[in-house]
Tab-separated table of N, CA and C in Angstrom:
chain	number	residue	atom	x	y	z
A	50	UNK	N	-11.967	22.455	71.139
A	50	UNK	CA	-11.231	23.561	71.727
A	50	UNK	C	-12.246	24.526	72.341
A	51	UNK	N	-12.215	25.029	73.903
A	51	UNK	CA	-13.004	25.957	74.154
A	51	UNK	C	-12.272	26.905	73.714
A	52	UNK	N	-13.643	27.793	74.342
A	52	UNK	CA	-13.143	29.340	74.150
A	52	UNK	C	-12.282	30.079	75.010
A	53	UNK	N	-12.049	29.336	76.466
A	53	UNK	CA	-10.624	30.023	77.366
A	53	UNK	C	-9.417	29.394	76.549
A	54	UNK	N	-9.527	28.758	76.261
A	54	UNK	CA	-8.088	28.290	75.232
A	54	UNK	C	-7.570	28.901	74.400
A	55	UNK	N	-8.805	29.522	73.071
A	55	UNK	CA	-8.963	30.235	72.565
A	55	UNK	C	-8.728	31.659	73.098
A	56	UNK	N	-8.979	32.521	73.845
A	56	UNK	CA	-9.176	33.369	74.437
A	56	UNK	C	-7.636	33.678	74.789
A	57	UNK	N	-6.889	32.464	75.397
A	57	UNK	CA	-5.373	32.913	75.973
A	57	UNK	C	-4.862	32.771	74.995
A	58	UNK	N	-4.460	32.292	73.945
A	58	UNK	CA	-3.759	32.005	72.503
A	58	UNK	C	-3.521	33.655	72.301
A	59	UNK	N	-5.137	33.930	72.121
A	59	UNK	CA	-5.130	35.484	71.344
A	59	UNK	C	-3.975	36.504	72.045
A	60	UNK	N	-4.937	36.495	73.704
A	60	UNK	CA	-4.349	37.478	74.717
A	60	UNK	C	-2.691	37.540	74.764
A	61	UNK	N	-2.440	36.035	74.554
A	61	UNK	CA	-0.988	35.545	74.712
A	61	UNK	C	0.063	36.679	73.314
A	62	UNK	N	-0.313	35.992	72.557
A	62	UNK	CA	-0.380	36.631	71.201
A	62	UNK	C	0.199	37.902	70.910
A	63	UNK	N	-0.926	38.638	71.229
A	63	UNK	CA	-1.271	40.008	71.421
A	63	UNK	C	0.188	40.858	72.601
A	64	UNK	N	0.329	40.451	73.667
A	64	UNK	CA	0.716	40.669	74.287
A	64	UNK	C	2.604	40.615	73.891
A	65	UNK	N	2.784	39.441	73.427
A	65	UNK	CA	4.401	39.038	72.792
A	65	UNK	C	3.965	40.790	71.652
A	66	UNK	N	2.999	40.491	70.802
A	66	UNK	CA	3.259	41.523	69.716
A	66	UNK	C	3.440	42.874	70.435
A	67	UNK	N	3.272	42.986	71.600
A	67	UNK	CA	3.421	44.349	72.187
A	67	UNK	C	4.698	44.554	72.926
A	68	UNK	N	5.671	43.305	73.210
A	68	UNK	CA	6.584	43.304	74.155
A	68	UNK	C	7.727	43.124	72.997
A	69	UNK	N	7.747	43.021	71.656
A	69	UNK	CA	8.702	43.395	70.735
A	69	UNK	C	9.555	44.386	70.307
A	70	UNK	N	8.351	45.557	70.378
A	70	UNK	CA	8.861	46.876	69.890
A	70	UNK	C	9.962	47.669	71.046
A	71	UNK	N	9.794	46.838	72.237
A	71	UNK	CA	10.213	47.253	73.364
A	71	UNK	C	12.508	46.610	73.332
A	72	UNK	N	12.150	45.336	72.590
A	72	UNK	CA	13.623	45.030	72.468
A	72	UNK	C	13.813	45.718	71.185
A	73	UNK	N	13.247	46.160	70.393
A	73	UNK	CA	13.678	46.856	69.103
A	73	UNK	C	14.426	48.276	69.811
A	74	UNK	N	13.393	48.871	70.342
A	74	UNK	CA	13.847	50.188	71.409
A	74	UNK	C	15.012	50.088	72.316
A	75	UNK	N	15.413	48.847	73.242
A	75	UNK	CA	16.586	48.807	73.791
A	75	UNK	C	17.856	48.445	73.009
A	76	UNK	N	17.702	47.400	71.675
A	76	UNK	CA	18.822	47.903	70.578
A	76	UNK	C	19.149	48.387	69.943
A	77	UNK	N	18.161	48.968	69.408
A	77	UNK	CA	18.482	50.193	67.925
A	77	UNK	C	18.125	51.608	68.718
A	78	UNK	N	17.761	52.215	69.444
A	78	UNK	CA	17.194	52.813	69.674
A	78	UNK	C	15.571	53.526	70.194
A	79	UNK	N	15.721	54.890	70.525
A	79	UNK	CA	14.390	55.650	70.306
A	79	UNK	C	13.875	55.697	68.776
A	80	UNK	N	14.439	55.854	67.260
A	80	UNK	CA	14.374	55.945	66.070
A	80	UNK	C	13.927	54.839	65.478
A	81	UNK	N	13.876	53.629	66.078
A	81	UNK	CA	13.795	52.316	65.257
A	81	UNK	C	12.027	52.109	66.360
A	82	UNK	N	11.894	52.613	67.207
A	82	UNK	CA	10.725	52.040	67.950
A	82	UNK	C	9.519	53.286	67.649
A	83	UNK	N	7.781	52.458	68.055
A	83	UNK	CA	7.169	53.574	67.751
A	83	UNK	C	7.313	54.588	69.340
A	84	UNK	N	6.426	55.437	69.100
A	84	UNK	CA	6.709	56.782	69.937
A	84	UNK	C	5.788	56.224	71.368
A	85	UNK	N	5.138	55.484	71.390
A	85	UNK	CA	4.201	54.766	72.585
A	85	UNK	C	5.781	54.284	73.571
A	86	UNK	N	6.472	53.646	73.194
A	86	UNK	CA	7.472	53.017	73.376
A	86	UNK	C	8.568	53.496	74.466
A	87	UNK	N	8.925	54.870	73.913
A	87	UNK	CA	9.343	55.782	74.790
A	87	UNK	C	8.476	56.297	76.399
A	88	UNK	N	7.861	55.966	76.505
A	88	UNK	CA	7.184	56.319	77.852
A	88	UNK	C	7.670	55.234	78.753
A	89	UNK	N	8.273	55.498	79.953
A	89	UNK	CA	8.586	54.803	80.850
A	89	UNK	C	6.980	53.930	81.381
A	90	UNK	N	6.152	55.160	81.677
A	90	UNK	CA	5.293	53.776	82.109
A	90	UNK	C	4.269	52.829	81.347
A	91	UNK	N	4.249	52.874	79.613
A	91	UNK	CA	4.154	51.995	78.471
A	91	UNK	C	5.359	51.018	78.433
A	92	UNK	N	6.230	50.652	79.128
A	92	UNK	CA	7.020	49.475	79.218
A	92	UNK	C	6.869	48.642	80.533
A	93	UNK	N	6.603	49.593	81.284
A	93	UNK	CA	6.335	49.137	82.842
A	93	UNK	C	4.813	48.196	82.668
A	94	UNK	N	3.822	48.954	82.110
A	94	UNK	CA	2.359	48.407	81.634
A	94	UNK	C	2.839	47.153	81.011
A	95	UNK	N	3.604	47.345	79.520
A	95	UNK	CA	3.807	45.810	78.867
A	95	UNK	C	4.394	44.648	79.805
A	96	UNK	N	5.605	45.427	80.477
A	96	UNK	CA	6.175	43.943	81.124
A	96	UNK	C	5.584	43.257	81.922
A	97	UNK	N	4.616	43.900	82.941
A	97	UNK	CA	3.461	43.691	84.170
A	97	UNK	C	2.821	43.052	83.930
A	98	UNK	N	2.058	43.386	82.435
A	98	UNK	CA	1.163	42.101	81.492
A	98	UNK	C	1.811	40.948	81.242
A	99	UNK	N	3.158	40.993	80.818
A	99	UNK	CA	3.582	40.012	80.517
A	99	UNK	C	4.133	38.693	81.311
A	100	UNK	N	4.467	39.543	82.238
A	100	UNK	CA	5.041	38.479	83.469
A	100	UNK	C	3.520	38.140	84.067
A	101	UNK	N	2.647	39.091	84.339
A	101	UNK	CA	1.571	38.384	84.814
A	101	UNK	C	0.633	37.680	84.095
A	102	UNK	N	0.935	37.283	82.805
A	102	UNK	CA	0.053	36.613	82.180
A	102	UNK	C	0.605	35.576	82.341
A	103	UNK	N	2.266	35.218	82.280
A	103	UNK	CA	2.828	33.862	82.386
A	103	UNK	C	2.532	33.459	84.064
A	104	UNK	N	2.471	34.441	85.565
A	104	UNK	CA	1.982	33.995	86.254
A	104	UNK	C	0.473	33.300	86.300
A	105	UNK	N	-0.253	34.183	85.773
A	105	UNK	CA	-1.845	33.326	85.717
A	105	UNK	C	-1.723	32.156	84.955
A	106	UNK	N	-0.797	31.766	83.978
A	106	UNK	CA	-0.824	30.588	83.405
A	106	UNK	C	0.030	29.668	84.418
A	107	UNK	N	0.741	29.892	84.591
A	107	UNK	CA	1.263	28.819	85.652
A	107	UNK	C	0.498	28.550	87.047
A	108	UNK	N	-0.834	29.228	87.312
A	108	UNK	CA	-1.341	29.045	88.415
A	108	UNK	C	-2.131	27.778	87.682
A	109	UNK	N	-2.354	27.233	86.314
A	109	UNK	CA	-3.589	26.458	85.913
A	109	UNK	C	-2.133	25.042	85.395
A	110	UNK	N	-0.927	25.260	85.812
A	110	UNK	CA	0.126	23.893	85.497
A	110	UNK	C	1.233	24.283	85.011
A	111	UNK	N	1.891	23.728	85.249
A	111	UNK	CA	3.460	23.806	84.396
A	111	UNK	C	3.355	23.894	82.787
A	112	UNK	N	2.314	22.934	82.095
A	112	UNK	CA	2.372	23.142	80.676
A	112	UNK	C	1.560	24.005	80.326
A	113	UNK	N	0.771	24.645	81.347
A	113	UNK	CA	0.292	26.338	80.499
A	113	UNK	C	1.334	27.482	80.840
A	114	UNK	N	1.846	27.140	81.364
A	114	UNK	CA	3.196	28.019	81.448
A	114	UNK	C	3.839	28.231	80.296
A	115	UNK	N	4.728	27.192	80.015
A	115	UNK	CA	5.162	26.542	78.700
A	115	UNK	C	3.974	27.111	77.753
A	116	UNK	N	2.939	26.597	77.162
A	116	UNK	CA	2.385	27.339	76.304
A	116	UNK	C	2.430	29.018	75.929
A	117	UNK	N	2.249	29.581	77.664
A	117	UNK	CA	1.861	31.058	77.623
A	117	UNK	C	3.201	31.460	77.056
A	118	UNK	N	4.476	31.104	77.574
A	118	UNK	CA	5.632	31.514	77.078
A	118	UNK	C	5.816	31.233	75.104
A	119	UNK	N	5.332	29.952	74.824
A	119	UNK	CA	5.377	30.106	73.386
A	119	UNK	C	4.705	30.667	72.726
A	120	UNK	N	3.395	31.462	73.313
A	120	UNK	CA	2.180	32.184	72.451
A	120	UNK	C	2.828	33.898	72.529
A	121	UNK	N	3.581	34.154	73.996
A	121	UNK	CA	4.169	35.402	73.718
A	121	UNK	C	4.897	35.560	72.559
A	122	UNK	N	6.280	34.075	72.208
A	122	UNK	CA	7.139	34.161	71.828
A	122	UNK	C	6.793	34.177	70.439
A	123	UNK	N	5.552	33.400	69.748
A	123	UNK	CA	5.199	33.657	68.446
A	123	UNK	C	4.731	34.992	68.538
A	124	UNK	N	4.158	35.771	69.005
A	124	UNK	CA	3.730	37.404	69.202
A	124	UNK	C	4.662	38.268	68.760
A	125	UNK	N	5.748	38.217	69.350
A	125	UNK	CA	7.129	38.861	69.072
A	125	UNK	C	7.637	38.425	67.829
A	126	UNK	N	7.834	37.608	67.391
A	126	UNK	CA	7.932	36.861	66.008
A	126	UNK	C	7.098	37.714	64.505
A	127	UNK	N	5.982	37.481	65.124
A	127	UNK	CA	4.817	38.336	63.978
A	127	UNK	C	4.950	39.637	63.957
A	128	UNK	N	5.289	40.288	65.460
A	128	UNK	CA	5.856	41.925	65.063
A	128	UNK	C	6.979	42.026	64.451
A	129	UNK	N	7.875	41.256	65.119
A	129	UNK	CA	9.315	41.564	64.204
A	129	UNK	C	9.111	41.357	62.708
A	130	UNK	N	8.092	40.405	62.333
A	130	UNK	CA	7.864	40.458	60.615
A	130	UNK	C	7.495	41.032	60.048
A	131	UNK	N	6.542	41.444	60.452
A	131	UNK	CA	5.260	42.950	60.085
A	131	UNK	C	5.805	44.193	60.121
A	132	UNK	N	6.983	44.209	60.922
A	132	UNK	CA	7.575	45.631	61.065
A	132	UNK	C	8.445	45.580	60.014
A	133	UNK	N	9.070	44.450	59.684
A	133	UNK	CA	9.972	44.233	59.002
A	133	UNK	C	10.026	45.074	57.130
A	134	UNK	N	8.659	44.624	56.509
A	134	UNK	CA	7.751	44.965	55.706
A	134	UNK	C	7.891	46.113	54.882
């Protein structure tokens, strides 16, 4: 395994864990999300990352696409648990 492999896993990761708190905020509220959350352009920043990380992965194939989308989707997963706590 290199280290760009490595490297997008994390970024991927990282990025789902940041794009969670954001559907917590559009269902439960301002009260259920942290206070970063509420800023219009801290959602605009997350989603930009997010869609453009699944674009840069799809510039390298269809199945890093597919990956980038499941490394967000475990991201979101691990916040929703951790918050859970």
């Amino acid at each position: 395994m290199d280290l760009f492999n490595v490297a997008h896993v994390i970024i991927g990761v990282l990025i789902g864990m940041a794009v969670e708190p954001m559907g917590r905020f559009a269902l439960q509220g301002p009260d259920a999300a942290p206070h970063w959350v509420l800023s219009k352009i801290s959602r605009a920043v997350v989603a930009v990352l997010m869609w453009g990380f699944v674009i840069f992965s799809a510039t390298f194939g269809f199945e890093y696409t597919l990956y980038a989308v499941l490394e967000i989707a475990i991201g979101v997963f691990i916040s929703y648990y951790l918050v859970r706590k």
